[in-house]
PDB file of C-alpha atoms in Angstrom:
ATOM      1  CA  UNK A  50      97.248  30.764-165.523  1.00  0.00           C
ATOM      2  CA  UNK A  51      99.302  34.002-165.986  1.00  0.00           C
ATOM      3  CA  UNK A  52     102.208  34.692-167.905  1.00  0.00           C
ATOM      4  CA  UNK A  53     104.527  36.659-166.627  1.00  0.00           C
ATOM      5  CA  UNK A  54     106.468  38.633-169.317  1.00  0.00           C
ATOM      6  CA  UNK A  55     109.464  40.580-168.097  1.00  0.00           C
ATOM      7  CA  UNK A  56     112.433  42.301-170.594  1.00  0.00           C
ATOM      8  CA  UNK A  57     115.265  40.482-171.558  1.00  0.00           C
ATOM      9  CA  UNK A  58     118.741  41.544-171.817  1.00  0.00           C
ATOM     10  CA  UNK A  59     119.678  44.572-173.221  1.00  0.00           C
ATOM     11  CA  UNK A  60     121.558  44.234-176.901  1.00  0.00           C
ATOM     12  CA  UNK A  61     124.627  45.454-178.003  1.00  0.00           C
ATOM     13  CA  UNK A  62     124.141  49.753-178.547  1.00  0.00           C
ATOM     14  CA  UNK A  63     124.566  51.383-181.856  1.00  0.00           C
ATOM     15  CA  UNK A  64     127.552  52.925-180.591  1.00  0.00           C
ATOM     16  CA  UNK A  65     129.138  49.192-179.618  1.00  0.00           C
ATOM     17  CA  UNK A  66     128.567  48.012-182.942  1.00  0.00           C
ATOM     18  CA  UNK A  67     129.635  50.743-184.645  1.00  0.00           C
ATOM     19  CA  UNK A  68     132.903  50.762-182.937  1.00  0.00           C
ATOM     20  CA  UNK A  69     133.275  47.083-184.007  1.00  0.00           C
ATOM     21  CA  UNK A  70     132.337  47.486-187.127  1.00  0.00           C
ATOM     22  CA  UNK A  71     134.879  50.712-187.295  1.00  0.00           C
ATOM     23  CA  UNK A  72     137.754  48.430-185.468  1.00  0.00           C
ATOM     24  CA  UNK A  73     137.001  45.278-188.343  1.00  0.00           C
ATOM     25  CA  UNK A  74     137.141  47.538-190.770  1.00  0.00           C
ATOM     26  CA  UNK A  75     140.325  49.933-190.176  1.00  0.00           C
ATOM     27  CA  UNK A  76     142.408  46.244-188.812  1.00  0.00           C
ATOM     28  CA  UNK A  77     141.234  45.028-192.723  1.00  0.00           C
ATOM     29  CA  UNK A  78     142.436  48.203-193.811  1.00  0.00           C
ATOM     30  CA  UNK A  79     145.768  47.490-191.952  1.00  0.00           C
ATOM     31  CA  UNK A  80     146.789  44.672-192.932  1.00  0.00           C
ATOM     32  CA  UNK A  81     145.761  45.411-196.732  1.00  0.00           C
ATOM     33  CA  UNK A  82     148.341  48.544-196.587  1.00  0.00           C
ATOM     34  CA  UNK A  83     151.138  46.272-194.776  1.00  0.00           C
ATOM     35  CA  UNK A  84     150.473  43.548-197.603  1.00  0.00           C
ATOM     36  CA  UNK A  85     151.285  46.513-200.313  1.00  0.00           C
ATOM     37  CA  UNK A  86     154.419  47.868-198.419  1.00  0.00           C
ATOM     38  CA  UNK A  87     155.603  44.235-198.153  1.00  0.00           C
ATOM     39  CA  UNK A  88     155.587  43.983-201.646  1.00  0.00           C
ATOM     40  CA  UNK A  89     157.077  47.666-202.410  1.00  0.00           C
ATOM     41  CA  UNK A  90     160.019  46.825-199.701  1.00  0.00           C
ATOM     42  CA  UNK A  91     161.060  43.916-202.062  1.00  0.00           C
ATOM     43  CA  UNK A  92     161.080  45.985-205.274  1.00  0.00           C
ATOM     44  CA  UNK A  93     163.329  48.624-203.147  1.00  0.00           C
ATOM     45  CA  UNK A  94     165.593  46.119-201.919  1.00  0.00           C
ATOM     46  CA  UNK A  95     165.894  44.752-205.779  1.00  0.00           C
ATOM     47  CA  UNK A  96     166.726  48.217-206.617  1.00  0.00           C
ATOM     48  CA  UNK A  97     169.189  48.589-203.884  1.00  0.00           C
ATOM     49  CA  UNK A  98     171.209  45.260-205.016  1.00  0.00           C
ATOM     50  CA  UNK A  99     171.093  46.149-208.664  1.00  0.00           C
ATOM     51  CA  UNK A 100     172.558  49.962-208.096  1.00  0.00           C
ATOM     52  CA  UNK A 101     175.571  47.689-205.731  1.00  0.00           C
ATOM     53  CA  UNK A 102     175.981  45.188-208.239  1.00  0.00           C
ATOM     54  CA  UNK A 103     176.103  47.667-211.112  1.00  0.00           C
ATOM     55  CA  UNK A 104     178.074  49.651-209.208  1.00  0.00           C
ATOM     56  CA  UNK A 105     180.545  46.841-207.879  1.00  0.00           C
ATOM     57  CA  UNK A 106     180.882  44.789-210.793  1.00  0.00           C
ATOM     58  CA  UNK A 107     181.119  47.128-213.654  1.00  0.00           C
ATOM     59  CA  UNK A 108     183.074  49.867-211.326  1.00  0.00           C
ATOM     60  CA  UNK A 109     185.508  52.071-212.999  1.00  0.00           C
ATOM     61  CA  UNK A 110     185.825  50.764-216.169  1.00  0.00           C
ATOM     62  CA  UNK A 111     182.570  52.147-216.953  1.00  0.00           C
ATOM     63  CA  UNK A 112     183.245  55.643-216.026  1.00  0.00           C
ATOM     64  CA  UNK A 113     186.840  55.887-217.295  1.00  0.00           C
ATOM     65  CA  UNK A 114     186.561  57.121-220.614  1.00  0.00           C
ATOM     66  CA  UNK A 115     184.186  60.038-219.029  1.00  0.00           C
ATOM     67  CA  UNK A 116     185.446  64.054-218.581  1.00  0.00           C
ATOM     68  CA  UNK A 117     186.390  64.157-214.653  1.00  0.00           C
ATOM     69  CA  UNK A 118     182.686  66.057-214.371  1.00  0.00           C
ATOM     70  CA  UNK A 119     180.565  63.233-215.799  1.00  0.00           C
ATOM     71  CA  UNK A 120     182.508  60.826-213.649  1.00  0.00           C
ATOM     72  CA  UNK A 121     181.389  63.010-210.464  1.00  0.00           C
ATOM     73  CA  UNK A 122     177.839  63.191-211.731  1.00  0.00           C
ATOM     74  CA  UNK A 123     177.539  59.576-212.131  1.00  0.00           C
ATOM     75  CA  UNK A 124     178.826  59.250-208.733  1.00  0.00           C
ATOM     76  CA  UNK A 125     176.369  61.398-207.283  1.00  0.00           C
ATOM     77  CA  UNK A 126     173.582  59.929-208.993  1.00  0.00           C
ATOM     78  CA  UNK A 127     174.486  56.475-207.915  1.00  0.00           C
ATOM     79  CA  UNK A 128     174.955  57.782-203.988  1.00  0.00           C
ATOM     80  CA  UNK A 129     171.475  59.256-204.192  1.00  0.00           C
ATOM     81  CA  UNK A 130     169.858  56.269-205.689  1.00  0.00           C
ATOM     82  CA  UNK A 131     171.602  54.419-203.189  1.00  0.00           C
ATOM     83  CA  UNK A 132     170.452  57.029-200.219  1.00  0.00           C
ATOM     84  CA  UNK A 133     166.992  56.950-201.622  1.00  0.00           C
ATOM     85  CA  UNK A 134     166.801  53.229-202.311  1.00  0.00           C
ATOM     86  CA  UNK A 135     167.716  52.854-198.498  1.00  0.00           C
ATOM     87  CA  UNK A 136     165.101  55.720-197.347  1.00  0.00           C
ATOM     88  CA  UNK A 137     162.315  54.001-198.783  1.00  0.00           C
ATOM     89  CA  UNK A 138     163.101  50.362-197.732  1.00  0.00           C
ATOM     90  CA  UNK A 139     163.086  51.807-194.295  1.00  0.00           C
ATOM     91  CA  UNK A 140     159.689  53.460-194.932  1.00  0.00           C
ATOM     92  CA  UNK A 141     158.256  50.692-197.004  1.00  0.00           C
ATOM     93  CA  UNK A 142     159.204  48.306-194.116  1.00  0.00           C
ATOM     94  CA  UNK A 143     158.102  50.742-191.555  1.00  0.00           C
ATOM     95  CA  UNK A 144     154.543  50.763-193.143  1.00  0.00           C
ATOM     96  CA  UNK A 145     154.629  47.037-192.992  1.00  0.00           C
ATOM     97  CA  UNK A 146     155.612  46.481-189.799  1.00  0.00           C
ATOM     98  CA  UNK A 147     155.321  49.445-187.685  1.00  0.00           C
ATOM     99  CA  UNK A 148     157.825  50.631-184.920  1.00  0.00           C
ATOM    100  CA  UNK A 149     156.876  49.065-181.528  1.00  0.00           C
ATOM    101  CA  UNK A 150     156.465  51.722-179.360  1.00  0.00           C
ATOM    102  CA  UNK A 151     154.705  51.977-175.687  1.00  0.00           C
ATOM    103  CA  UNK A 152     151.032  53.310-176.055  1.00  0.00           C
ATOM    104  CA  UNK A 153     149.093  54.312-173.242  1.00  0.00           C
ATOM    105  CA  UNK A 154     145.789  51.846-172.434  1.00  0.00           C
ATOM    106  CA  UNK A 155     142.980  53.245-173.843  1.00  0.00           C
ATOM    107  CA  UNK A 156     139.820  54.574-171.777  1.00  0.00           C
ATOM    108  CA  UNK A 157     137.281  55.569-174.396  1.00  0.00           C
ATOM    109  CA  UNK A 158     136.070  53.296-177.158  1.00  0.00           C
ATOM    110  CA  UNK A 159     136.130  56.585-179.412  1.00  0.00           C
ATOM    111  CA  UNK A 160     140.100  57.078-178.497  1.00  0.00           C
ATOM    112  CA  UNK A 161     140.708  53.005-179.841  1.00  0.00           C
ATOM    113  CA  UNK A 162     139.101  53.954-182.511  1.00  0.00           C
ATOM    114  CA  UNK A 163     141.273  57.412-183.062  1.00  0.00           C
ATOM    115  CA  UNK A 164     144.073  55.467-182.314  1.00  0.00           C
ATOM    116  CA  UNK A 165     144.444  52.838-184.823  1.00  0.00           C
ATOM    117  CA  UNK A 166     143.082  55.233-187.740  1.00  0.00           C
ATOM    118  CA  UNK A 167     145.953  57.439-187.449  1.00  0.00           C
ATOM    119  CA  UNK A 168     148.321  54.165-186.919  1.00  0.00           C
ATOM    120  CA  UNK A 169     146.453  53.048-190.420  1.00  0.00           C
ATOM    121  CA  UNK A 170     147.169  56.453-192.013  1.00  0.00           C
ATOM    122  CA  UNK A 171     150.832  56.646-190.534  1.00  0.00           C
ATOM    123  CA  UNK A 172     151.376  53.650-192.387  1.00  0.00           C
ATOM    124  CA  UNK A 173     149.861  54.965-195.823  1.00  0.00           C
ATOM    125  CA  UNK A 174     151.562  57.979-195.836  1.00  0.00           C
ATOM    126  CA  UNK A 175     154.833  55.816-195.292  1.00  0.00           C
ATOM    127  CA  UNK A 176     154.231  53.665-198.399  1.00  0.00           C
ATOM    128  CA  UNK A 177     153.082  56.489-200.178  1.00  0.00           C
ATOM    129  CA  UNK A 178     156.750  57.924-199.647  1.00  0.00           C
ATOM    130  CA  UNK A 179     158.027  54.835-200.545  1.00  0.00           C
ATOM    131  CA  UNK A 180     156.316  54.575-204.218  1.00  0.00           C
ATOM    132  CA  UNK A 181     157.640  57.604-204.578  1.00  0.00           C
ATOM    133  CA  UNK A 182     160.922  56.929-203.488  1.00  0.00           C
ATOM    134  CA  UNK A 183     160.927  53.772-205.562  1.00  0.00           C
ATOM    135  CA  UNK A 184     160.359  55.984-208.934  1.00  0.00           C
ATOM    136  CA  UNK A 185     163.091  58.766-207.427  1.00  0.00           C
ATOM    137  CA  UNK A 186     165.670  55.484-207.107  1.00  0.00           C
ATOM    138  CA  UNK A 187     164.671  54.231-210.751  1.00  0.00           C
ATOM    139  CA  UNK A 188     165.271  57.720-212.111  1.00  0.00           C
ATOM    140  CA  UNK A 189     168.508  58.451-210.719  1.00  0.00           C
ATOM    141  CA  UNK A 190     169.907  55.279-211.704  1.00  0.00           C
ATOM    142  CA  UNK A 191     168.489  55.668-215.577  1.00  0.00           C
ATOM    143  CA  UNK A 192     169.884  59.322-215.128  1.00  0.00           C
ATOM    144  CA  UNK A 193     173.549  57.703-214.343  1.00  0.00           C
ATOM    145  CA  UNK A 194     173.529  54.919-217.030  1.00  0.00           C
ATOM    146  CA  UNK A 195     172.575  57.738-219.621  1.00  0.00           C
ATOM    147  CA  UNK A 196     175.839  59.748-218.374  1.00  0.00           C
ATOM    148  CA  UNK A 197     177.539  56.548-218.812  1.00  0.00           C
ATOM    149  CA  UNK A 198     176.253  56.088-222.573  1.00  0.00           C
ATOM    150  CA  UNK A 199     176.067  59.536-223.722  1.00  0.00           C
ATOM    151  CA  UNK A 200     177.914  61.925-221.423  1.00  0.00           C
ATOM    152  CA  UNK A 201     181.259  63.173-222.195  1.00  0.00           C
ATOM    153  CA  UNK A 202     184.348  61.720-223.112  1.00  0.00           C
ATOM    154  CA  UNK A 203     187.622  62.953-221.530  1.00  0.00           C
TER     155      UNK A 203
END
């Protein structure tokens, strides 16, 4: 009695796998960035509350003893922590969530693959403007409390 041997089905090609392993990979990569600007979103919006509440609750009884020209620095500190405080919860949430947008269906597996490493660096590059913008907001509102303390009197 003969055996007939005949070839089985063909495996997965390199190319397949690599493209899975590429896809697992950059989704990891993903969510690890959206997990960071999460995180970087709340210590914005803390920053944000604490510049309004400083701002709100003290008011002008801490800048009245200050020359007319400390009291318009101050205020101009405090507006651009504020503006920067709001730019970089927008771009900390941004990189956590994304914007939903329409994207044309992919045809190549090499396109996917394009595609969702530039939506991992668009998201990087967001929370990297963020940090950033976090330390900018800090800054400005140290900058304004040590008008307050040491700037001049009128």
């Amino acid at each position: 009695m003969a055996a007939r041997v005949t070839p089985g089905p063909t495996g997965p090609s390199e190319d397949h796998l690599l493209s899975a392993a590429v896809r697992a990979r950059t989704a990891e990569e993903l969510r690890e960035v959206r997990e960071a600007a999460a995180n970087w979103r709340t210590a914005l919006a803390a920053m944000l509350t604490l510049v309004t509440a400083v701002s709100v609750i003290r008011g002008r009884d801490t800048i009245v003893g200050l020359a007319s020209g400390a009291r318009v620095l101050v205020g101009v500190l405090l507006l651009l922590a504020i503006v920067a405080a709001c730019v970089g919860a927008f771009l900390a949430s941004r990189s956590a969530f994304g914007l939903p947008k329409a994207e044309p269906a992919v045809r190549r597996i090499t396109d996917l693959v394009v595609a969702e490493r530039a939506r991992v660096h668009r998201a990087v590059r967001d929370l990297r403007a963020a940090i950033v913008l976090t330390f900018v907001t800090l800054a400005l509102i140290v900058a304004s409390v040590g008008v307050v303390w040491y700037g001049p009197t009128a």
